[in-house]
GROMACS .gro file of C-alpha atoms in nm:
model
  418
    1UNK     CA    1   1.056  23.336  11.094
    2UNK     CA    2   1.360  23.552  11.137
    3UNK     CA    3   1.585  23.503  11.418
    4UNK     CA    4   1.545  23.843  11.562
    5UNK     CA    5   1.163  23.857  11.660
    6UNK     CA    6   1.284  23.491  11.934
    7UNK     CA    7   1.073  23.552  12.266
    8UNK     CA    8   1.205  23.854  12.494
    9UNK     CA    9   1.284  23.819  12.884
   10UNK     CA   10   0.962  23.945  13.049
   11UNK     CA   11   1.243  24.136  13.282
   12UNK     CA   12   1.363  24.306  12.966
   13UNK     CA   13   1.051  24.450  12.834
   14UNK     CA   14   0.819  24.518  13.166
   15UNK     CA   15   0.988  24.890  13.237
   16UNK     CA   16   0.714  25.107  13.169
   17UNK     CA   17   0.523  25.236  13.479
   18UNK     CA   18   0.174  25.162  13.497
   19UNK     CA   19   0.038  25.475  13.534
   20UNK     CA   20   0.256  25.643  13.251
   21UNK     CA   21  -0.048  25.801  13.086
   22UNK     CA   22  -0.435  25.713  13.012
   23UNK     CA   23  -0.535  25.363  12.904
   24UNK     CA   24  -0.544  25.340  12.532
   25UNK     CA   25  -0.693  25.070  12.300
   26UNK     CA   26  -0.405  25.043  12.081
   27UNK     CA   27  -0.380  24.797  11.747
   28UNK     CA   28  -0.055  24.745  11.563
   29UNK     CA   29  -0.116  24.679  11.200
   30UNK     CA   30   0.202  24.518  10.989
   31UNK     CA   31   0.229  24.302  10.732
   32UNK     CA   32   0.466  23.998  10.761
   33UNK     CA   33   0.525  23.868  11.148
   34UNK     CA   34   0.924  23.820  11.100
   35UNK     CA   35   1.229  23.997  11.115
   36UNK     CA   36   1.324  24.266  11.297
   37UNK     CA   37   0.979  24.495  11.238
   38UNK     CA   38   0.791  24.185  11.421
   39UNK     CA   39   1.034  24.193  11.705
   40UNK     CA   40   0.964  24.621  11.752
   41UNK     CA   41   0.602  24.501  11.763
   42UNK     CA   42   0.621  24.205  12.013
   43UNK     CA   43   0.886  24.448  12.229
   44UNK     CA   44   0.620  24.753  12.208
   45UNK     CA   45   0.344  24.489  12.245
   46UNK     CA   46   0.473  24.392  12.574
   47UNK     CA   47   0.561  24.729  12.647
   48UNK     CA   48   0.202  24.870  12.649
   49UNK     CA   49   0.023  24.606  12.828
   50UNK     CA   50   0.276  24.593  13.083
   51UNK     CA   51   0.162  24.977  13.143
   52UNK     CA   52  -0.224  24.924  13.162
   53UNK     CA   53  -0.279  24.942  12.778
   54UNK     CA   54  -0.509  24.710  12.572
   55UNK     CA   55  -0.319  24.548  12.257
   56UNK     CA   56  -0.407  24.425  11.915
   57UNK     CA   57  -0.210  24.297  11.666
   58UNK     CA   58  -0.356  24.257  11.261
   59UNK     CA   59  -0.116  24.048  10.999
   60UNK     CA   60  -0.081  23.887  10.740
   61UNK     CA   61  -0.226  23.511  10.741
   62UNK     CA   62   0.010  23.335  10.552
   63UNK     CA   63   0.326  23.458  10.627
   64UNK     CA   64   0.543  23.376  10.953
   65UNK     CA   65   0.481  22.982  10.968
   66UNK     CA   66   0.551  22.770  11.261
   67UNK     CA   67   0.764  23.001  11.473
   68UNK     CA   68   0.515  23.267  11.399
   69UNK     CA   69   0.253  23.075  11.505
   70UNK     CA   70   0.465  23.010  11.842
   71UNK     CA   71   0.542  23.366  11.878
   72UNK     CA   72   0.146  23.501  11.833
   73UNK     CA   73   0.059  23.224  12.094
   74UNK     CA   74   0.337  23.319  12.333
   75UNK     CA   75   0.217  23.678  12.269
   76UNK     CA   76  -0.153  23.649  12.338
   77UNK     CA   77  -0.179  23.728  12.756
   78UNK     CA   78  -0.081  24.024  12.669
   79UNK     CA   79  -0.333  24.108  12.361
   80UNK     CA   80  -0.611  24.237  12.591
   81UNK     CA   81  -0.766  24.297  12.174
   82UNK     CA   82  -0.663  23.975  12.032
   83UNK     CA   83  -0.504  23.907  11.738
   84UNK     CA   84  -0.683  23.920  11.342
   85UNK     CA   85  -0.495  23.769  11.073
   86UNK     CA   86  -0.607  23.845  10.717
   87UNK     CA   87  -0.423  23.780  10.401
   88UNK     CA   88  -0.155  24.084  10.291
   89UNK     CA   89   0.031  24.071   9.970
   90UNK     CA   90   0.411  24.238  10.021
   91UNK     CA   91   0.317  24.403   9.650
   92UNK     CA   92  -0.011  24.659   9.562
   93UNK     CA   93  -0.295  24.414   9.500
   94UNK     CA   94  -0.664  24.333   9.454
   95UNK     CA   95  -0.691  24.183   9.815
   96UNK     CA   96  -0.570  24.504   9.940
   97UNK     CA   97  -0.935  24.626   9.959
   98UNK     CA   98  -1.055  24.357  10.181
   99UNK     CA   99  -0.795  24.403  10.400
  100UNK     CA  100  -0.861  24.768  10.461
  101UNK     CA  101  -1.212  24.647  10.517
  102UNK     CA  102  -1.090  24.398  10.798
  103UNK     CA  103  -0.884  24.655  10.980
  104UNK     CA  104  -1.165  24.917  11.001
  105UNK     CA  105  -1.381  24.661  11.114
  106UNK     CA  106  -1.114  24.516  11.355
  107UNK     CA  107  -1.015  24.880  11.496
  108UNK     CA  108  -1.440  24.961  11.528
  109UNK     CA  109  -1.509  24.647  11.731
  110UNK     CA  110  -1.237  24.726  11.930
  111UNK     CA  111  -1.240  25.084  11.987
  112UNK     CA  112  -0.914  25.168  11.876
  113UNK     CA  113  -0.778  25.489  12.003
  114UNK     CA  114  -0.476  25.402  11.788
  115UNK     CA  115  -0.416  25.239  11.499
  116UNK     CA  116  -0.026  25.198  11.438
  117UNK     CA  117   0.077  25.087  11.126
  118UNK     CA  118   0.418  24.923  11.080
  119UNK     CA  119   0.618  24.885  10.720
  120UNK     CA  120   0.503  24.991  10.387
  121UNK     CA  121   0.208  24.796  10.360
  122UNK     CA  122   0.109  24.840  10.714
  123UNK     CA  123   0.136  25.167  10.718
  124UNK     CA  124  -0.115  25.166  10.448
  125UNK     CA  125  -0.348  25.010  10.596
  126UNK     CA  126  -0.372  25.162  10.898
  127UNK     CA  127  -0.398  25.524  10.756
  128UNK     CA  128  -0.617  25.480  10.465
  129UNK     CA  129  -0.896  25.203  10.669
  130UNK     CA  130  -1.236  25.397  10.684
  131UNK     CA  131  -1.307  25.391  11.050
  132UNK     CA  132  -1.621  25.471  11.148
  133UNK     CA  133  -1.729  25.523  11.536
  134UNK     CA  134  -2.009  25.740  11.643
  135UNK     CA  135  -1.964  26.040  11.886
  136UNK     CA  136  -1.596  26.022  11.958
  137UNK     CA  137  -1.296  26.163  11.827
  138UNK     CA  138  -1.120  25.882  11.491
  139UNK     CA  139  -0.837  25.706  11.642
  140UNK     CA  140  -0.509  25.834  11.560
  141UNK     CA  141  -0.294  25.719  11.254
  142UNK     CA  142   0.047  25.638  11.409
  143UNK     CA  143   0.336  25.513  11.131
  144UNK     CA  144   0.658  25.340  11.158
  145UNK     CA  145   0.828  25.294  10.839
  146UNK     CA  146   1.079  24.992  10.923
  147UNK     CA  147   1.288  25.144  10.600
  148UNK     CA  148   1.037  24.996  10.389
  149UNK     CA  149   0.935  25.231  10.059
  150UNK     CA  150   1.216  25.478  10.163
  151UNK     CA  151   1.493  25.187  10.104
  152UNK     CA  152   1.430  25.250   9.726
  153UNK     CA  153   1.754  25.420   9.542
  154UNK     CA  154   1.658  25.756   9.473
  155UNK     CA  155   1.565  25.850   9.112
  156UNK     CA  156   1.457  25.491   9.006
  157UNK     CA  157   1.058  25.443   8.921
  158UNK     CA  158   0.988  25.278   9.195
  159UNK     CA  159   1.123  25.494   9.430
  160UNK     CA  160   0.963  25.832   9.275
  161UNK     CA  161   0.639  25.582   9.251
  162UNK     CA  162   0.628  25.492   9.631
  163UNK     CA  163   0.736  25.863   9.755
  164UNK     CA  164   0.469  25.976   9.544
  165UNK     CA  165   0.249  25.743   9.737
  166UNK     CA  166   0.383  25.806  10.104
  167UNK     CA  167   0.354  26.192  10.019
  168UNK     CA  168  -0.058  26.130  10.004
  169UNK     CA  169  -0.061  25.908  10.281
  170UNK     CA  170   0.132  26.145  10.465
  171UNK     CA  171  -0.205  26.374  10.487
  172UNK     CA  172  -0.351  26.104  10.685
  173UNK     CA  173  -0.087  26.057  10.930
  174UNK     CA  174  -0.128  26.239  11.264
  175UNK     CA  175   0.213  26.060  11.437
  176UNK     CA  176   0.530  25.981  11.233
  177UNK     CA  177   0.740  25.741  11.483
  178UNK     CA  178   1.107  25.760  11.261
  179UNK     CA  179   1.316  25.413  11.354
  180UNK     CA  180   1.600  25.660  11.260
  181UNK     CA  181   1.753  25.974  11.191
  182UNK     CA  182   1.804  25.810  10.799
  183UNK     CA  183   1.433  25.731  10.779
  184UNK     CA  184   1.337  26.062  10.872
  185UNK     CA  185   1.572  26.213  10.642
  186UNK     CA  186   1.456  26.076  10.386
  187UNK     CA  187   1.104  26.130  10.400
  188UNK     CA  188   1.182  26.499  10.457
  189UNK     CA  189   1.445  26.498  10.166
  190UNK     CA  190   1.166  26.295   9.904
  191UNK     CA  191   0.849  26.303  10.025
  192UNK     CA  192   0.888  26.695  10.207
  193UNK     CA  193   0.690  26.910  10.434
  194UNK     CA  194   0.380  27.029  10.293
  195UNK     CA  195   0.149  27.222  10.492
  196UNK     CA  196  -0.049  26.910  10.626
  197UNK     CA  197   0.226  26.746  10.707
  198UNK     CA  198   0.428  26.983  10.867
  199UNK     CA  199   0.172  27.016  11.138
  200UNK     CA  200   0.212  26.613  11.207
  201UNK     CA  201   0.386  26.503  11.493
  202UNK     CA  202   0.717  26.405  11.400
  203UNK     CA  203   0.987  26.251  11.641
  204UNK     CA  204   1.198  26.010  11.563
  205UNK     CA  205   1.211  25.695  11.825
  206UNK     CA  206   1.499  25.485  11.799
  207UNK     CA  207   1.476  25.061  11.825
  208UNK     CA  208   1.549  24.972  12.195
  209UNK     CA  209   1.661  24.657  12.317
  210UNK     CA  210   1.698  24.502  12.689
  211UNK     CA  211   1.937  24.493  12.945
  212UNK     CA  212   1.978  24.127  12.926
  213UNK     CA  213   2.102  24.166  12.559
  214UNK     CA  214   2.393  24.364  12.646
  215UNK     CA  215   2.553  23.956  12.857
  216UNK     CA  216   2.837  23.881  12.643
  217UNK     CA  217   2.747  23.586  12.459
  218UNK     CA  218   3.008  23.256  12.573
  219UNK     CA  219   3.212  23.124  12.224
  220UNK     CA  220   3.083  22.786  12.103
  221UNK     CA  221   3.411  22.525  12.096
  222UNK     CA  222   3.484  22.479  11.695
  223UNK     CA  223   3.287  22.803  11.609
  224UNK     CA  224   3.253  22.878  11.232
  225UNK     CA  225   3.441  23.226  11.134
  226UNK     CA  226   3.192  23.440  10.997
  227UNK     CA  227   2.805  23.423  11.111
  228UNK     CA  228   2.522  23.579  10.942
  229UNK     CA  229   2.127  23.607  11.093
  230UNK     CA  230   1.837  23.772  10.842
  231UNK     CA  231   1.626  23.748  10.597
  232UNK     CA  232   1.752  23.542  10.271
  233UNK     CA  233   1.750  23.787   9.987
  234UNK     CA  234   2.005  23.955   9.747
  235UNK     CA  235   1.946  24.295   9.906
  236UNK     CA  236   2.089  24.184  10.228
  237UNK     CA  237   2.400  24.198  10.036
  238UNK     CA  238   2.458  23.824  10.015
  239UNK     CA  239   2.543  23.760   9.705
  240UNK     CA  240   2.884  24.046   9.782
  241UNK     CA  241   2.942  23.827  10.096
  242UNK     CA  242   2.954  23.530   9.931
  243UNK     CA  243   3.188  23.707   9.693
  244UNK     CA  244   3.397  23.804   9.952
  245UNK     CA  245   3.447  23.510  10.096
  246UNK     CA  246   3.561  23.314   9.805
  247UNK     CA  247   3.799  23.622   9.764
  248UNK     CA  248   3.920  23.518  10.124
  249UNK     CA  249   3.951  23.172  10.061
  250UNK     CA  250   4.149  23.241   9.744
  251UNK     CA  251   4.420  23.477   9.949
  252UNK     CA  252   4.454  23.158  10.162
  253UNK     CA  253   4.227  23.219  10.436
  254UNK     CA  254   4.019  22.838  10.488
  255UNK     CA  255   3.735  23.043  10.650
  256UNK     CA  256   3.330  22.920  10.737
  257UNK     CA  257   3.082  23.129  10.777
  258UNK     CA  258   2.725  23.027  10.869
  259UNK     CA  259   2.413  23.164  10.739
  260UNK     CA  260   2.095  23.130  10.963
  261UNK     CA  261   1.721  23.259  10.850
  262UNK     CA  262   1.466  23.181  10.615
  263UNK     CA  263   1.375  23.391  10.263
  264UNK     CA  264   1.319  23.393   9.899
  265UNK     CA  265   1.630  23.409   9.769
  266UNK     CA  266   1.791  23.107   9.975
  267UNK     CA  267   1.776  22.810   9.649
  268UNK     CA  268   1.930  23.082   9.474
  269UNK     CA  269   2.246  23.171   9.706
  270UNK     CA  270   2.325  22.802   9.746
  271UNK     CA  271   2.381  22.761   9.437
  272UNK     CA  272   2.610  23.057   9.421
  273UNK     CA  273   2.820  22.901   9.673
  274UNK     CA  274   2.854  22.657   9.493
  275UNK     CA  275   2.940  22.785   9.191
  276UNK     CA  276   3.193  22.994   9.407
  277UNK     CA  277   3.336  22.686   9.505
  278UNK     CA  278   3.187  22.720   9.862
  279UNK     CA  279   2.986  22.464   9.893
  280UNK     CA  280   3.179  22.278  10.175
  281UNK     CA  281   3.275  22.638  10.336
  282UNK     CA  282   2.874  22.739  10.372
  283UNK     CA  283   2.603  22.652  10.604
  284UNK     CA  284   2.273  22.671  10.570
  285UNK     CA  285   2.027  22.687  10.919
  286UNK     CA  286   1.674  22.791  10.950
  287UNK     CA  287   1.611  23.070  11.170
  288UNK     CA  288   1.642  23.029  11.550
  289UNK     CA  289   1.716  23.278  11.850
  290UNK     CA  290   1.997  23.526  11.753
  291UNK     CA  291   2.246  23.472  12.086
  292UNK     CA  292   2.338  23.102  12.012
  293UNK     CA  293   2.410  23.185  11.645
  294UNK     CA  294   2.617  23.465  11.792
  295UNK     CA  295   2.810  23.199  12.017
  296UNK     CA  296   2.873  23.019  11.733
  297UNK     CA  297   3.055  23.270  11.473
  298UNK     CA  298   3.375  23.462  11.557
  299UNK     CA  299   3.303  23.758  11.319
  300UNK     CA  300   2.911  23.878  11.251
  301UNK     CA  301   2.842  24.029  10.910
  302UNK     CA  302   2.568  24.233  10.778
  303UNK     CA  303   2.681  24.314  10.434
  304UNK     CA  304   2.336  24.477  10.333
  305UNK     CA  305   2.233  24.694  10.040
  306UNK     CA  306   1.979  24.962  10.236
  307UNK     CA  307   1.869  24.916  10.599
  308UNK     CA  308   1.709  25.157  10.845
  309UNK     CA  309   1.784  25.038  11.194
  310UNK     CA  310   1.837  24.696  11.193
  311UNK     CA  311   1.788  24.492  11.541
  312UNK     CA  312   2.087  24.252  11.368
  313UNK     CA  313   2.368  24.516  11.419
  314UNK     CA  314   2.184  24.604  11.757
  315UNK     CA  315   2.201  24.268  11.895
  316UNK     CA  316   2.520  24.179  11.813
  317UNK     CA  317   2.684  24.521  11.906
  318UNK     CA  318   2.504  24.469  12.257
  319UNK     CA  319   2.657  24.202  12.321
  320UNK     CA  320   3.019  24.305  12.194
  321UNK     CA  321   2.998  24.101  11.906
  322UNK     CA  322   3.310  24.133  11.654
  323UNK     CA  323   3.094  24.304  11.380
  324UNK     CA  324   3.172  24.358  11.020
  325UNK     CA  325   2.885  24.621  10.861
  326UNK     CA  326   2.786  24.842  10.590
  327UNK     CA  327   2.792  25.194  10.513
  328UNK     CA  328   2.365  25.231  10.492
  329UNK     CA  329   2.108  25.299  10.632
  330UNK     CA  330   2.086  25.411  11.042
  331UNK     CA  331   2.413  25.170  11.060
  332UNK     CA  332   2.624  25.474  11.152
  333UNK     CA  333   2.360  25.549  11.361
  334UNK     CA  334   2.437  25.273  11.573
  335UNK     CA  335   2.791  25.293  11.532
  336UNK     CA  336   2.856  25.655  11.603
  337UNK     CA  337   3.185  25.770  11.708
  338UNK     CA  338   3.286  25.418  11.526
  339UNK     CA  339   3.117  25.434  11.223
  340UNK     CA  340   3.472  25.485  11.030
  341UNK     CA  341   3.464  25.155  11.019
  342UNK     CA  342   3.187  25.052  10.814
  343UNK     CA  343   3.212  24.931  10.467
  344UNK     CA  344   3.115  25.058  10.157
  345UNK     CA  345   2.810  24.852  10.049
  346UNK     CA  346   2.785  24.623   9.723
  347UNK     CA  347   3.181  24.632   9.748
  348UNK     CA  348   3.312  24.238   9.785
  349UNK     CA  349   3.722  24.322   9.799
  350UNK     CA  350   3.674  24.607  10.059
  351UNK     CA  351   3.452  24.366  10.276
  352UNK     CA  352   3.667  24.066  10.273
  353UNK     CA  353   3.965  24.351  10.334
  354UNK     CA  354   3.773  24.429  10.637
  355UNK     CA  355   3.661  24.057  10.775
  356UNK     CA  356   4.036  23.998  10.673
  357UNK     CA  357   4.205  24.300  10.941
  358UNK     CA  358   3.915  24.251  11.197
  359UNK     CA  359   4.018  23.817  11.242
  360UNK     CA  360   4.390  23.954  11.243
  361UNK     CA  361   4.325  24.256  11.481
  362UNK     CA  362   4.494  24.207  11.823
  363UNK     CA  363   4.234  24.003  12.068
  364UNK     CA  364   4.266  24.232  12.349
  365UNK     CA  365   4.255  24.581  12.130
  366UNK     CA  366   3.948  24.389  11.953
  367UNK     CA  367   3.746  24.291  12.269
  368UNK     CA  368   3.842  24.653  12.405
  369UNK     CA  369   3.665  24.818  12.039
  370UNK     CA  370   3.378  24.589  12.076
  371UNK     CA  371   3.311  24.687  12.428
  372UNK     CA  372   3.356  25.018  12.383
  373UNK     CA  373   3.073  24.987  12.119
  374UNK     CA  374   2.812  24.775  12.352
  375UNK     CA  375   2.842  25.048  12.609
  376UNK     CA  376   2.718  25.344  12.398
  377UNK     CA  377   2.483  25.111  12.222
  378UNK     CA  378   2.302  25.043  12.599
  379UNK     CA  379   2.360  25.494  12.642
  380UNK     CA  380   2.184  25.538  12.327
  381UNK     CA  381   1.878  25.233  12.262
  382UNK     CA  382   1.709  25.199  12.580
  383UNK     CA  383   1.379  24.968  12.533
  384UNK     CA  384   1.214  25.164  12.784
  385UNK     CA  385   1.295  25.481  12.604
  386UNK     CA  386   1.175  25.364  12.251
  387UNK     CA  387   0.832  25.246  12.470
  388UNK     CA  388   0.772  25.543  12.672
  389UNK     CA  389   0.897  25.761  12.368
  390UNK     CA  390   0.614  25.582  12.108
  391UNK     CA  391   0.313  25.639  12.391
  392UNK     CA  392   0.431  26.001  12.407
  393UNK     CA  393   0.463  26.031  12.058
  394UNK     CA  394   0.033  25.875  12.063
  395UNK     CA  395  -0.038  26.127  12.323
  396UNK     CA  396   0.064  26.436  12.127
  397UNK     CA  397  -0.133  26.328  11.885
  398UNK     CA  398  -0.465  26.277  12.115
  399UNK     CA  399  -0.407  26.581  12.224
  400UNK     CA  400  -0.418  26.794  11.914
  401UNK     CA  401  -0.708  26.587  11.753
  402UNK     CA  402  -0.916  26.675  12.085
  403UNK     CA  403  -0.853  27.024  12.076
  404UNK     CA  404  -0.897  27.034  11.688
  405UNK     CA  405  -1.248  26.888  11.768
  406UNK     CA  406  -1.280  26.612  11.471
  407UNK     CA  407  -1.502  26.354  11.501
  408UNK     CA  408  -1.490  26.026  11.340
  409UNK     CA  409  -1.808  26.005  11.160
  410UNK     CA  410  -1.604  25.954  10.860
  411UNK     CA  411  -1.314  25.808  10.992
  412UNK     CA  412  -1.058  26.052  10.849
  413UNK     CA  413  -0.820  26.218  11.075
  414UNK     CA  414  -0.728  26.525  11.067
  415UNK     CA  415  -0.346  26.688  11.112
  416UNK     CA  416  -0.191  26.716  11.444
  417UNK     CA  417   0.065  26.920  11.599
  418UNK     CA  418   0.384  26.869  11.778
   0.00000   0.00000   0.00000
């Protein structure tokens, strides 16, 4: 499992009052339990019980392994509605029936005011499953896109395919919960406002993170140069970083970098370092909590191809990481007044170019830029914010189905309003 979804400080996600609202039966529906989506879910998990909700989680079975397991386990006092795990394929597949099957059944025996669907797949799942409950309004269809079919390059197949699909799953959405200004952007930009779903609620809720993420991490003695934490793919942008670093080496720079996490792609990139002639420069760790890796890296990069809002940049800006990022995504989001700085993605000479000026930068000036950065990172991605700001976002929703007056004898909601 990915670094990023390592247990949270009950002091860091318990900031909700209890009696924010009305008690809601609430069940989170995502795919894989890793990465950075599975942390938003644990955070809001936490979040919600901590203010008198009842929580359910459904995901995949098979993806996740051991430090999922840990992580469900660690979760379950708080998942008053327990947990279901059924097989979910990342791609559109025969088993996806069954699983809408398991989720209606899940979110009936349950009660489900709200089913909240995470990622692609989620997202899927929890708008098209046929819910049926007698006498009382359908639960709302809450979605959270984590990037997911809006991080295709516009104008490819695939992307015009999966627009095409969010555009009809759009009618059955009564809450769109944007991760980012990008995200939202997008969907407006590809997918557009037709008449159903302009009368959606629409906000966009930024990924919050804790107070105690914002402690400056303490340098490891001997620490490699560059660090990387995520998922082990090519559209991370590893295969430029590796680049990049070999151009580094080349110029005369000896550097390390470290690269911690777990993914398809990982038999694959070391064997481009070594045909880079990296081999002895690279290390290879399984995923663990993301603060010790930071200790142990003087530079962070995320060198990705598409991203939304990624928890990486986040975490290490919170903690006034030296950070090295693209140009994608919600990135400049994050960055803001800073985000002159990012790099252009799939670009290897213009990243090592800017690992290369951030190692020589003055330390002071650089500890001064890197502060600067934390502080309007805490002004800007509050955790309670992004909780309180997702249970509004439910409520709106509630509010418009009840005066709408649609009952859930078929289990198909109806539009909401802002």
């Amino acid at each position: 499992m990915d670094a990023r979804a390592s247990r949270r400080p009950e002091s860091a996600v318990s900031t909700i009052p209890p009696d924010a609202g009305p008690t809601r039966r609430i069940l989170h529906v995502f795919r894989a339990p890793v990465g950075g989506l599975f942390r938003h879910v644990v955070d809001l998990t936490r979040l919600q019980a901590a203010a008198g909700h009842a929580v359910g989680l459904v995901c995949d079975a098979d993806t996740g392994g051991v430090r999922a397991e840990e992580m469900l386990a660690d979760l379950a006092p708080q998942l008053a509605l327990g947990v279901l795990r059924v097989p979910m394929r990342r791609n559109p597949d025969p088993g996806d029936l069954a699983a809408l099957r398991a989720v209606a059944r899940r979110a009936e025996a349950v009660g489900a005011d709200v089913l909240h669907g995470h990622g692609a797949k989620g997202g899927l799942y929890a708008r098209l499953a046929p819910v049926r409950r007698t006498g009382v309004l359908a639960p709302v269809r809450a979605y959270t896109p984590h990037g997911g079919s809006y991080n295709y390059r516009p104008g490819t197949l695939l992307h015009r395919l999966y627009m095409g699909v969010e555009g009809l799953l759009a009618r059955r959405t009564d809450v769109f919960l944007f991760e980012s200004a990008y995200v939202a952007g997008r969907h407006a930009a590809y997918v557009g406002p037709s008449s159903t779903v302009a009368r959606a609620v629409t906000r966009i809720v930024h990924n919050g993170i804790g107070e105690a993420e914002f402690v400056p991490v303490v340098r490891a003695e001997n620490p490699f140069d560059l660090v990387y934490v995520g998922e082990l793919r090519e559209a991370k942008g590893l295969p430029v970083l590796l680049e990049a670093l070999a151009h580094l080496r080349a110029s005369g720079r000896p550097l390390t970098l470290l690269m911690v996490g777990s993914g398809p792609d990982e038999a694959v990139l070391a064997a481009r370092a070594a045909g880079l002639g990296l081999a002895g420069a690279v290390v290879f760790e399984p995923a663990q909590p993301i603060r010790p890796v930071l200790a142990r890296g003087r530079v962070m990069v995320v060198p990705s191809y598409a991203e939304s809002l990624p928890y990486v940049v986040l975490e290490a800006a919170a903690a006034a990481q030296p950070l090295v990022a693209t140009d994608v995504g919600g990135i400049p989001e994050i960055f803001g007044a800073a985000a002159g700085d990012l790099v252009p993605p799939r670009n290897a000479r213009a990243l090592a170019e800017a690992i290369g000026r951030l190692l020589d930068e003055e330390p002071v000036r650089r500890e001064a830029r890197f502060r600067a950065l934390s502080d309007a990172v805490r002004a800007r991605f509050s955790m309670r914010n992004m909780g309180e700001s997702v249970l509004s976002g439910y409520e709106a929703a509630l509010r418009a189905r009840a005066s709408s007056g649609q009952a859930s004898a078929a289990g198909r909601p109806g539009p909401a309003s802002a």
